[in-house]
mmCIF file of C-alpha atoms in Angstrom:
data_model
loop_
_atom_site.group_PDB
_atom_site.id
_atom_site.type_symbol
_atom_site.label_atom_id
_atom_site.label_comp_id
_atom_site.label_asym_id
_atom_site.label_seq_id
_atom_site.Cartn_x
_atom_site.Cartn_y
_atom_site.Cartn_z
ATOM 1 C CA MET Y 194 164.742 181.751 131.801
ATOM 2 C CA SER Y 195 163.795 181.275 135.425
ATOM 3 C CA HIS Y 196 161.047 182.856 137.479
ATOM 4 C CA GLU Y 197 160.397 182.986 141.155
ATOM 5 C CA TYR Y 198 156.749 182.402 140.476
ATOM 6 C CA ASP Y 199 156.029 180.703 137.245
ATOM 7 C CA PRO Y 200 152.281 179.970 136.869
ATOM 8 C CA SER Y 201 151.323 177.269 134.453
ATOM 9 C CA ASP Y 202 149.230 177.731 131.282
ATOM 10 C CA LEU Y 203 146.275 176.165 133.104
ATOM 11 C CA ALA Y 204 146.572 178.731 135.902
ATOM 12 C CA LEU Y 205 146.722 181.527 133.328
ATOM 13 C CA MET Y 206 143.504 180.232 131.647
ATOM 14 C CA GLN Y 207 141.736 179.795 134.966
ATOM 15 C CA TRP Y 208 142.701 183.340 135.912
ATOM 16 C CA HIS Y 209 141.510 184.608 132.564
ATOM 17 C CA ASP Y 210 138.167 182.870 133.074
ATOM 18 C CA GLY Y 211 137.870 184.254 136.602
ATOM 19 C CA GLU Y 212 138.162 180.937 138.306
ATOM 20 C CA LEU Y 213 141.061 181.885 140.572
ATOM 21 C CA THR Y 214 140.791 184.182 143.577
ATOM 22 C CA GLU Y 215 144.516 184.903 143.787
ATOM 23 C CA ALA Y 216 146.022 186.619 140.801
ATOM 24 C CA PRO Y 217 149.130 185.067 139.335
ATOM 25 C CA ASP Y 218 152.315 187.068 139.087
ATOM 26 C CA LEU Y 219 152.374 188.533 135.614
ATOM 27 C CA SER Y 220 155.339 190.779 136.181
ATOM 28 C CA ASP Y 221 157.368 188.775 133.786
ATOM 29 C CA ALA Y 222 157.024 190.124 130.272
ATOM 30 C CA GLU Y 223 156.841 186.707 128.724
ATOM 31 C CA LEU Y 224 153.963 185.598 130.982
ATOM 32 C CA GLU Y 225 152.181 188.839 130.364
ATOM 33 C CA ALA Y 226 152.460 188.388 126.611
ATOM 34 C CA LYS Y 227 151.113 184.820 126.906
ATOM 35 C CA TYR Y 228 148.161 186.067 128.957
ATOM 36 C CA GLU Y 229 147.366 188.731 126.414
ATOM 37 C CA ALA Y 230 147.561 186.200 123.603
ATOM 38 C CA MET Y 231 145.066 183.941 125.407
ATOM 39 C CA SER Y 232 142.711 186.865 125.802
ATOM 40 C CA MET Y 233 143.026 187.754 122.139
ATOM 41 C CA VAL Y 234 142.329 184.131 121.068
ATOM 42 C CA GLY Y 235 139.259 184.061 123.292
ATOM 43 C CA VAL Y 236 137.914 187.248 121.758
ATOM 44 C CA VAL Y 237 138.442 185.987 118.228
ATOM 45 C CA LEU Y 238 136.824 182.616 119.016
ATOM 46 C CA ARG Y 239 133.728 184.180 120.571
ATOM 47 C CA GLN Y 240 133.352 186.541 117.664
ATOM 48 C CA SER Y 241 133.640 183.697 115.206
ATOM 49 C CA ILE Y 242 130.911 181.676 116.969
ATOM 50 C CA GLU Y 243 128.581 184.602 117.100
ATOM 51 C CA ASP Y 244 129.020 185.252 113.399
ATOM 52 C CA ASP Y 245 128.075 181.614 112.515
ATOM 53 C CA GLU Y 246 124.215 181.245 112.115
ATOM 54 C CA ARG Y 247 124.048 177.511 111.385
ATOM 55 C CA GLY Y 248 123.139 176.567 114.911
ATOM 56 C CA ALA Y 249 121.025 179.603 115.611
ATOM 57 C CA GLY Y 250 117.764 178.675 117.337
ATOM 58 C CA LEU Y 251 118.568 174.968 117.568
ATOM 59 C CA ALA Y 252 118.698 174.912 121.334
ATOM 60 C CA ASP Y 253 115.541 176.981 121.609
ATOM 61 C CA ALA Y 254 113.694 174.631 119.257
ATOM 62 C CA VAL Y 255 114.751 171.565 121.242
ATOM 63 C CA MET Y 256 113.716 173.146 124.496
ATOM 64 C CA ALA Y 257 110.358 174.178 123.017
ATOM 65 C CA GLN Y 258 109.672 170.589 121.971
ATOM 66 C CA LEU Y 259 110.526 169.308 125.425
ATOM 67 C CA ASP Y 260 108.203 171.833 127.017
ATOM 68 C CA ALA Y 261 105.308 170.985 124.650
ATOM 69 C CA PRO Y 262 102.133 169.810 126.526
ATOM 70 C CA SER Y 263 101.565 166.699 124.384
ATOM 71 C CA ASP Y 264 103.724 163.621 124.828
ATOM 72 C CA VAL Y 265 103.030 162.486 121.298
ATOM 73 C CA VAL Y 266 105.460 163.823 118.795
ATOM 74 C CA GLU Y 267 104.136 163.540 115.292
ATOM 75 C CA LEU Y 268 106.880 162.352 113.045
ATOM 76 C CA PRO Y 269 107.028 163.482 109.478
ATOM 77 C CA GLN Y 270 106.072 160.979 106.682
ATOM 78 C CA VAL Y 271 109.310 159.280 105.893
ATOM 79 C CA GLY Y 272 108.320 157.551 102.671
ATOM 80 C CA THR Y 273 105.913 155.098 100.951
ATOM 81 C CA LYS Y 274 105.333 151.405 101.798
ATOM 82 C CA PRO Y 275 108.514 149.314 101.492
ATOM 83 C CA SER Y 276 108.680 147.068 98.503
ATOM 84 C CA ASN Y 277 109.125 143.888 100.571
ATOM 85 C CA ASP Y 278 106.148 144.441 102.873
ATOM 86 C CA ASN Y 279 103.993 141.350 101.937
ATOM 87 C CA ALA Y 280 102.903 140.490 105.439
ATOM 88 C CA ARG Y 281 99.223 141.257 104.913
ATOM 89 C CA THR Y 282 99.048 139.265 101.679
ATOM 90 C CA ILE Y 283 100.785 136.247 103.208
ATOM 91 C CA PHE Y 284 98.596 136.220 106.297
ATOM 92 C CA GLY Y 285 95.499 136.634 104.168
ATOM 93 C CA LEU Y 286 96.356 133.682 101.922
ATOM 94 C CA ALA Y 287 97.279 131.539 104.919
ATOM 95 C CA GLY Y 288 93.930 132.316 106.514
ATOM 96 C CA LEU Y 289 92.050 131.403 103.338
ATOM 97 C CA ALA Y 290 93.951 128.116 103.051
ATOM 98 C CA ALA Y 291 93.213 127.218 106.659
ATOM 99 C CA ALA Y 292 89.523 127.985 106.204
ATOM 100 C CA ALA Y 293 89.354 125.881 103.023
ATOM 101 C CA ALA Y 294 91.119 122.957 104.720
ATOM 102 C CA ALA Y 295 88.742 123.101 107.665
ATOM 103 C CA GLY Y 296 85.754 123.200 105.321
ATOM 104 C CA LEU Y 297 86.956 120.184 103.352
ATOM 105 C CA PHE Y 298 87.631 118.274 106.554
ATOM 106 C CA PHE Y 299 84.144 118.800 107.936
ATOM 107 C CA TRP Y 300 82.550 118.168 104.548
ATOM 108 C CA GLY Y 301 84.390 114.860 104.277
ATOM 109 C CA GLN Y 302 83.349 113.887 107.785
ATOM 110 C CA SER Y 303 79.694 114.594 107.059
ATOM 111 C CA THR Y 304 79.534 112.523 103.808
ATOM 112 C CA PRO Y 305 77.124 109.628 104.443
ATOM 113 C CA GLN Y 306 78.505 106.127 104.133
ATOM 114 C CA GLU Y 307 77.083 103.834 101.459
ATOM 115 C CA PRO Y 308 75.226 100.858 102.899
ATOM 116 C CA ALA Y 309 77.540 97.879 102.697
ATOM 117 C CA VAL Y 310 74.879 95.384 101.708
ATOM 118 C CA ALA Y 311 73.523 97.365 98.780
ATOM 119 C CA SER Y 312 76.922 97.943 97.238
ATOM 120 C CA ALA Y 313 78.415 94.544 97.877
ATOM 121 C CA PRO Y 314 79.863 93.205 94.627
ATOM 122 C CA ALA Y 315 79.042 89.733 93.520
ATOM 123 C CA ALA Y 316 82.651 88.912 92.785
ATOM 124 C CA ILE Y 317 85.106 87.886 95.446
ATOM 125 C CA GLU Y 318 88.528 88.310 93.999
ATOM 126 C CA ALA Y 319 91.738 86.936 95.317
ATOM 127 C CA PRO Y 320 94.487 87.774 95.022
ATOM 128 C CA ALA Y 321 94.889 91.140 93.327
ATOM 129 C CA GLU Y 322 93.637 91.552 89.786
ATOM 130 C CA PRO Y 323 96.524 91.445 87.269
ATOM 131 C CA THR Y 324 96.632 93.666 84.216
ATOM 132 C CA SER Y 325 97.058 92.659 80.627
ATOM 133 C CA ALA Y 326 96.375 94.883 77.655
ATOM 134 C CA ASP Y 327 95.760 92.299 74.966
ATOM 135 C CA ALA Y 328 93.932 89.516 76.732
ATOM 136 C CA PRO Y 329 90.208 89.889 77.487
ATOM 137 C CA ARG Y 330 89.572 90.237 81.166
ATOM 138 C CA PRO Y 331 86.616 89.168 83.248
ATOM 139 C CA PRO Y 332 84.728 92.395 83.810
ATOM 140 C CA GLU Y 333 84.188 93.925 87.195
ATOM 141 C CA ALA Y 334 80.963 92.664 88.665
ATOM 142 C CA HIS Y 335 78.780 95.597 89.605
ATOM 143 C CA PRO Y 336 75.357 95.427 91.207
ATOM 144 C CA ALA Y 337 73.918 97.081 88.085
ATOM 145 C CA ASP Y 338 75.198 94.197 85.989
ATOM 146 C CA LEU Y 339 73.530 91.676 88.235
ATOM 147 C CA PRO Y 340 70.057 93.055 88.812
ATOM 148 C CA ASN Y 341 68.507 89.858 90.133
ATOM 149 C CA LEU Y 342 71.260 88.845 92.460
ATOM 150 C CA THR Y 343 70.685 91.221 95.345
ATOM 151 C CA ALA Y 344 66.932 90.683 95.365
ATOM 152 C CA GLN Y 345 67.331 86.949 95.366
ATOM 153 C CA VAL Y 346 69.821 87.061 98.170
ATOM 154 C CA ASP Y 347 67.476 89.228 100.211
ATOM 155 C CA GLU Y 348 64.508 86.955 99.615
ATOM 156 C CA ASP Y 349 66.392 83.780 100.338
ATOM 157 C CA GLU Y 350 68.512 85.193 103.094
ATOM 158 C CA ASP Y 351 67.838 82.253 105.361
ATOM 159 C CA ALA Y 352 67.941 79.697 102.580
ATOM 160 C CA GLU Y 353 71.128 77.870 101.716
ATOM 161 C CA PRO Y 354 72.631 79.033 98.392
ATOM 162 C CA ALA Y 355 72.400 76.573 95.527
ATOM 163 C CA VAL Y 356 76.122 76.817 94.817
ATOM 164 C CA GLU Y 357 78.724 78.037 97.216
ATOM 165 C CA VAL Y 358 82.493 78.181 96.860
ATOM 166 C CA ALA Y 359 84.033 77.199 100.173
ATOM 167 C CA SER Y 360 87.676 77.740 99.241
ATOM 168 C CA VAL Y 361 89.896 78.096 96.200
ATOM 169 C CA ASP Y 362 93.561 77.305 95.817
ATOM 170 C CA PHE Y 363 94.640 79.268 92.756
ATOM 171 C CA GLY Y 364 98.154 77.898 93.014
ATOM 172 C CA ARG Y 365 100.599 79.989 91.004
ATOM 173 C CA HIS Y 366 97.874 81.986 89.297
ATOM 174 C CA GLN Y 367 95.574 84.748 90.258
ATOM 175 C CA GLY Y 368 91.848 84.535 90.045
ATOM 176 C CA SER Y 369 88.383 85.558 91.122
ATOM 177 C CA VAL Y 370 85.159 84.005 92.317
ATOM 178 C CA PHE Y 371 81.953 85.332 90.781
ATOM 179 C CA TYR Y 372 78.349 84.648 91.659
ATOM 180 C CA VAL Y 373 76.089 84.963 88.630
ATOM 181 C CA ALA Y 374 72.321 84.851 88.499
ATOM 182 C CA SER Y 375 70.904 81.847 86.667
ATOM 183 C CA ASN Y 376 67.499 81.097 85.187
ATOM 184 C CA THR Y 377 66.452 79.399 88.404
ATOM 185 C CA ALA Y 378 66.019 81.039 91.770
ATOM 186 C CA ALA Y 379 69.598 80.135 92.608
ATOM 187 C CA THR Y 380 72.891 81.682 91.637
ATOM 188 C CA THR Y 381 75.821 80.118 89.881
ATOM 189 C CA ALA Y 382 79.398 80.276 91.094
ATOM 190 C CA VAL Y 383 82.250 80.906 88.678
ATOM 191 C CA VAL Y 384 85.873 80.259 89.576
ATOM 192 C CA TRP Y 385 87.841 82.355 87.101
ATOM 193 C CA VAL Y 386 91.583 81.805 86.796
ATOM 194 C CA ASN Y 387 93.774 84.400 85.097
ATOM 195 C CA ASP Y 388 95.883 82.253 82.837
ATOM 196 C CA GLU Y 389 98.420 84.823 81.685
ATOM 197 C CA ASP Y 390 99.775 85.695 85.120
ATOM 198 C CA GLU Y 391 101.680 83.349 87.321
ATOM 199 C CA LEU Y 392 102.779 84.335 90.779
ATOM 200 C CA MET E 39 94.806 115.388 103.021
ATOM 201 C CA ARG E 40 95.614 113.671 106.258
ATOM 202 C CA ARG E 41 92.589 111.429 105.763
ATOM 203 C CA PHE E 42 94.265 109.695 102.825
ATOM 204 C CA LEU E 43 97.096 108.347 104.966
ATOM 205 C CA PRO E 44 94.926 106.293 107.354
ATOM 206 C CA LEU E 45 92.704 105.258 104.431
ATOM 207 C CA GLY E 46 95.751 104.064 102.526
ATOM 208 C CA LEU E 47 97.008 102.130 105.522
ATOM 209 C CA LEU E 48 93.564 100.590 105.995
ATOM 210 C CA ALA E 49 93.391 99.578 102.327
ATOM 211 C CA PHE E 50 96.848 98.038 102.597
ATOM 212 C CA MET E 51 95.851 96.081 105.693
ATOM 213 C CA LEU E 52 92.658 94.844 104.047
ATOM 214 C CA GLY E 53 94.384 94.013 100.794
ATOM 215 C CA ALA E 54 97.349 92.166 102.271
ATOM 216 C CA PRO E 55 95.454 88.935 103.053
ATOM 217 C CA ALA E 56 94.222 88.845 99.436
ATOM 218 C CA ALA E 57 97.795 88.413 98.254
ATOM 219 C CA SER E 58 97.633 84.793 99.269
ATOM 220 C CA ALA E 59 96.700 82.337 96.559
ATOM 221 C CA GLN E 60 94.628 80.300 98.991
ATOM 222 C CA VAL E 61 91.234 81.851 99.558
ATOM 223 C CA ASP E 62 88.884 80.629 102.238
ATOM 224 C CA LEU E 63 85.358 81.803 101.739
ATOM 225 C CA PRO E 64 82.571 81.648 104.288
ATOM 226 C CA GLY E 65 80.658 78.461 103.765
ATOM 227 C CA HIS E 66 78.409 76.069 105.554
ATOM 228 C CA GLU E 67 79.602 73.156 107.627
ATOM 229 C CA VAL E 68 80.975 70.428 105.410
ATOM 230 C CA PRO E 69 80.090 66.948 106.638
ATOM 231 C CA VAL E 70 83.209 64.970 107.356
ATOM 232 C CA GLN E 71 81.804 61.564 106.510
ATOM 233 C CA LEU E 72 80.815 60.755 102.941
ATOM 234 C CA ASP E 73 77.673 58.703 102.571
ATOM 235 C CA GLY E 74 79.055 55.464 101.192
ATOM 236 C CA GLN E 75 75.745 54.490 99.667
ATOM 237 C CA LYS E 76 75.519 57.584 97.596
ATOM 238 C CA GLN E 77 77.640 58.191 94.556
ATOM 239 C CA ALA E 78 77.344 60.922 92.030
ATOM 240 C CA VAL E 79 77.804 61.629 88.379
ATOM 241 C CA ALA E 80 79.251 64.891 87.113
ATOM 242 C CA LYS E 81 77.693 66.264 83.942
ATOM 243 C CA ILE E 82 80.241 68.464 82.220
ATOM 244 C CA VAL E 83 80.080 70.846 79.272
ATOM 245 C CA VAL E 84 83.322 72.128 77.774
ATOM 246 C CA LEU E 85 82.954 75.494 76.061
ATOM 247 C CA HIS E 86 85.319 77.622 74.046
ATOM 248 C CA GLY E 87 84.884 81.330 74.649
ATOM 249 C CA THR E 88 86.153 83.719 72.002
ATOM 250 C CA ASN E 89 85.494 87.170 70.629
ATOM 251 C CA ASP E 90 84.980 86.135 67.022
ATOM 252 C CA GLY E 91 81.416 87.472 66.841
ATOM 253 C CA LYS E 92 79.651 84.137 66.249
ATOM 254 C CA GLY E 93 77.469 84.271 69.304
ATOM 255 C CA ILE E 94 76.451 81.387 71.541
ATOM 256 C CA ASP E 95 76.334 77.935 70.050
ATOM 257 C CA PRO E 96 72.725 76.616 70.169
ATOM 258 C CA ALA E 97 74.100 73.181 71.003
ATOM 259 C CA ILE E 98 75.088 74.468 74.396
ATOM 260 C CA GLY E 99 71.480 74.660 75.494
ATOM 261 C CA ASP E 100 69.962 76.938 78.063
ATOM 262 C CA LEU E 101 72.790 78.701 79.837
ATOM 263 C CA PRO E 102 71.751 82.360 80.227
ATOM 264 C CA GLN E 103 74.721 82.957 82.499
ATOM 265 C CA LEU E 104 76.920 83.160 79.409
ATOM 266 C CA LYS E 105 75.384 86.539 78.602
ATOM 267 C CA GLN E 106 76.251 87.955 81.982
ATOM 268 C CA PRO E 107 79.527 89.039 83.556
ATOM 269 C CA PRO E 108 82.107 87.646 83.722
ATOM 270 C CA PHE E 109 81.199 85.491 80.717
ATOM 271 C CA SER E 110 80.119 88.536 78.722
ATOM 272 C CA ALA E 111 83.806 89.392 78.341
ATOM 273 C CA TYR E 112 83.573 87.044 75.354
ATOM 274 C CA ASP E 113 80.821 87.324 72.755
ATOM 275 C CA SER E 114 80.993 83.786 71.379
ATOM 276 C CA TYR E 115 80.777 80.369 73.030
ATOM 277 C CA LYS E 116 81.087 77.088 71.214
ATOM 278 C CA LEU E 117 80.410 73.653 72.614
ATOM 279 C CA LEU E 118 83.589 71.579 72.398
ATOM 280 C CA ASP E 119 82.662 68.556 74.429
ATOM 281 C CA ARG E 120 80.021 67.164 76.664
ATOM 282 C CA GLY E 121 80.607 64.288 79.055
ATOM 283 C CA SER E 122 79.742 62.437 82.220
ATOM 284 C CA VAL E 123 82.170 61.361 84.893
ATOM 285 C CA LYS E 124 81.293 58.826 87.507
ATOM 286 C CA LEU E 125 82.499 59.952 90.893
ATOM 287 C CA ASP E 126 83.150 57.127 93.333
ATOM 288 C CA PRO E 127 84.220 59.336 94.886
ATOM 289 C CA SER E 128 86.628 60.804 92.298
ATOM 290 C CA GLY E 129 86.955 60.893 88.550
ATOM 291 C CA LYS E 130 88.715 62.587 85.649
ATOM 292 C CA MET E 131 87.863 63.972 82.267
ATOM 293 C CA SER E 132 90.233 64.872 79.452
ATOM 294 C CA LEU E 133 90.169 68.417 78.160
ATOM 295 C CA PRO E 134 90.686 69.641 74.565
ATOM 296 C CA ASP E 135 94.108 71.128 75.367
ATOM 297 C CA GLY E 136 95.444 67.794 76.580
ATOM 298 C CA GLY E 137 94.934 68.546 80.228
ATOM 299 C CA SER E 138 92.405 67.024 82.563
ATOM 300 C CA LEU E 139 89.646 67.964 84.931
ATOM 301 C CA GLY E 140 89.643 66.193 88.261
ATOM 302 C CA LEU E 141 86.623 65.952 90.527
ATOM 303 C CA GLU E 142 86.388 64.407 93.954
ATOM 304 C CA VAL E 143 83.282 64.254 96.066
ATOM 305 C CA GLN E 144 84.151 64.988 99.654
ATOM 306 C CA ALA E 145 80.696 64.865 101.132
ATOM 307 C CA ALA E 146 77.101 64.237 100.211
ATOM 308 C CA ASP E 147 74.314 65.497 102.372
ATOM 309 C CA GLY E 148 70.797 65.058 101.030
ATOM 310 C CA ASP E 149 70.679 66.699 97.636
ATOM 311 C CA ARG E 150 73.872 68.589 98.256
ATOM 312 C CA TYR E 151 77.411 67.650 97.284
ATOM 313 C CA THR E 152 80.734 69.007 98.348
ATOM 314 C CA VAL E 153 83.230 68.500 95.567
ATOM 315 C CA VAL E 154 86.823 69.500 94.987
ATOM 316 C CA ALA E 155 87.554 70.421 91.375
ATOM 317 C CA SER E 156 91.049 70.715 89.932
ATOM 318 C CA ILE E 157 92.577 71.280 86.514
ATOM 319 C CA THR E 158 95.862 69.783 85.453
ATOM 320 C CA LYS E 159 97.592 70.896 82.279
ATOM 321 C CA LYS E 160 99.206 68.633 79.752
ATOM 322 C CA GLY E 161 102.458 67.476 81.277
ATOM 323 C CA GLY E 162 101.100 67.327 84.781
ATOM 324 C CA LYS E 163 101.381 70.954 85.763
ATOM 325 C CA LYS E 164 98.614 72.068 88.090
ATOM 326 C CA PHE E 165 96.616 74.940 86.611
ATOM 327 C CA LEU E 166 93.973 75.027 89.339
ATOM 328 C CA PRO E 167 95.094 72.988 92.366
ATOM 329 C CA GLY E 168 91.671 72.893 93.949
ATOM 330 C CA ALA E 169 88.371 74.646 94.307
ATOM 331 C CA THR E 170 86.041 73.334 96.968
ATOM 332 C CA VAL E 171 82.436 73.865 95.947
ATOM 333 C CA SER E 172 79.218 72.975 97.671
ATOM 334 C CA ALA E 173 76.411 72.593 95.157
ATOM 335 C CA LYS E 174 72.890 71.372 95.078
ATOM 336 C CA GLN E 175 72.154 68.496 92.768
ATOM 337 C CA GLY E 176 71.708 69.664 89.207
ATOM 338 C CA GLU E 177 73.038 73.203 89.740
ATOM 339 C CA TYR E 178 75.876 74.361 87.529
ATOM 340 C CA PHE E 179 79.129 75.822 88.693
ATOM 341 C CA PHE E 180 81.888 76.909 86.330
ATOM 342 C CA LEU E 181 85.655 76.821 86.071
ATOM 343 C CA ALA E 182 86.936 79.313 83.497
ATOM 344 C CA GLY E 183 89.885 81.355 82.333
ATOM 345 C CA GLN E 184 92.275 78.759 80.938
ATOM 346 C CA LYS E 185 93.715 79.988 77.624
ATOM 347 C CA TYR E 186 92.828 77.973 74.548
ATOM 348 C CA LYS E 187 93.027 78.890 70.828
ATOM 349 C CA ASN E 188 92.589 82.669 70.972
ATOM 350 C CA GLY E 189 90.100 82.329 73.755
ATOM 351 C CA ILE E 190 89.429 80.494 76.957
ATOM 352 C CA LEU E 191 88.008 77.205 78.126
ATOM 353 C CA VAL E 192 84.859 77.249 80.212
ATOM 354 C CA LEU E 193 83.897 74.111 82.108
ATOM 355 C CA GLY E 194 80.331 73.884 83.304
ATOM 356 C CA ILE E 195 79.865 71.205 85.969
ATOM 357 C CA ARG E 196 76.769 69.923 87.695
ATOM 358 C CA LEU E 197 76.405 66.896 89.911
ATOM 359 C CA VAL E 198 73.504 64.516 89.807
ATOM 360 C CA ASP E 199 72.664 61.250 91.479
ATOM 361 C CA LYS E 200 74.046 58.166 89.874
#
């Protein structure tokens, strides 16, 4: 089939939609039938859209929201708090821990130091005290155990002590040097060797 | 918590020198020259300290130190021996366990002696290589801790003029 003027399907649709100023040649029966079919399809499609109410008012609602005077759009409540939202609890506990640490730090800094002279033990031990469960050990010398010692040392601060241990070579053992109050105004020195422990 | 770290380091630094067996304690100046005219005698009591509940042997005499620490670790003291050792300038005394006590006067200044005491066990093994003590005449000092018959030996030493 050949035509002197054979407009394309696009030209037929443009003509149907009124987009062409020059009418195509529809003298051919086949082209005329095609044009009428396009028109019929258009009518059916428009009718079908008009009969469908699912999208009715959607565009108007969107446009009404856009034209609303307030910029804040209140969103509906989506749901309750998520189950993994522990941020407030974690930050709260971290804050409490930091406050407690700071308090302990400043409390420790403000604790007064014990005077060195008053708490000085009478025993000078060297080297470290060994441990033995069965053997009796020389007890720790505390100021409370030696009530006269500190007073005597204070009174005779300038006086030379009656007995003084200048140095001790304990060899392969460990030991301690004690100063014990005696019945005189002086103190007695005790060099105590721990027999059960050899270095 | 961070305070414990520097405290621990400080304790370690202070404790490290104590690991040495040789201990030098602050003392007065020891005269280098010994007065050749002056000799001394060491009066020694040898005690046996135990925890057998018998108390302090009256033969020991007046030694109230035995009721105080560190001697109070044992509740009973018995006199084993009493002796005198002439120091010119050194001398020895046998001990009940077969060992010996050695004393050597290093200096004498007025009524004050500087003496080095040592204990040697039976067989020649040094138990206490040396303790340098400066003592006034007549004042006791003690060497203690050596194991002996379920207890310890306590040596009370005082130096007097010859």
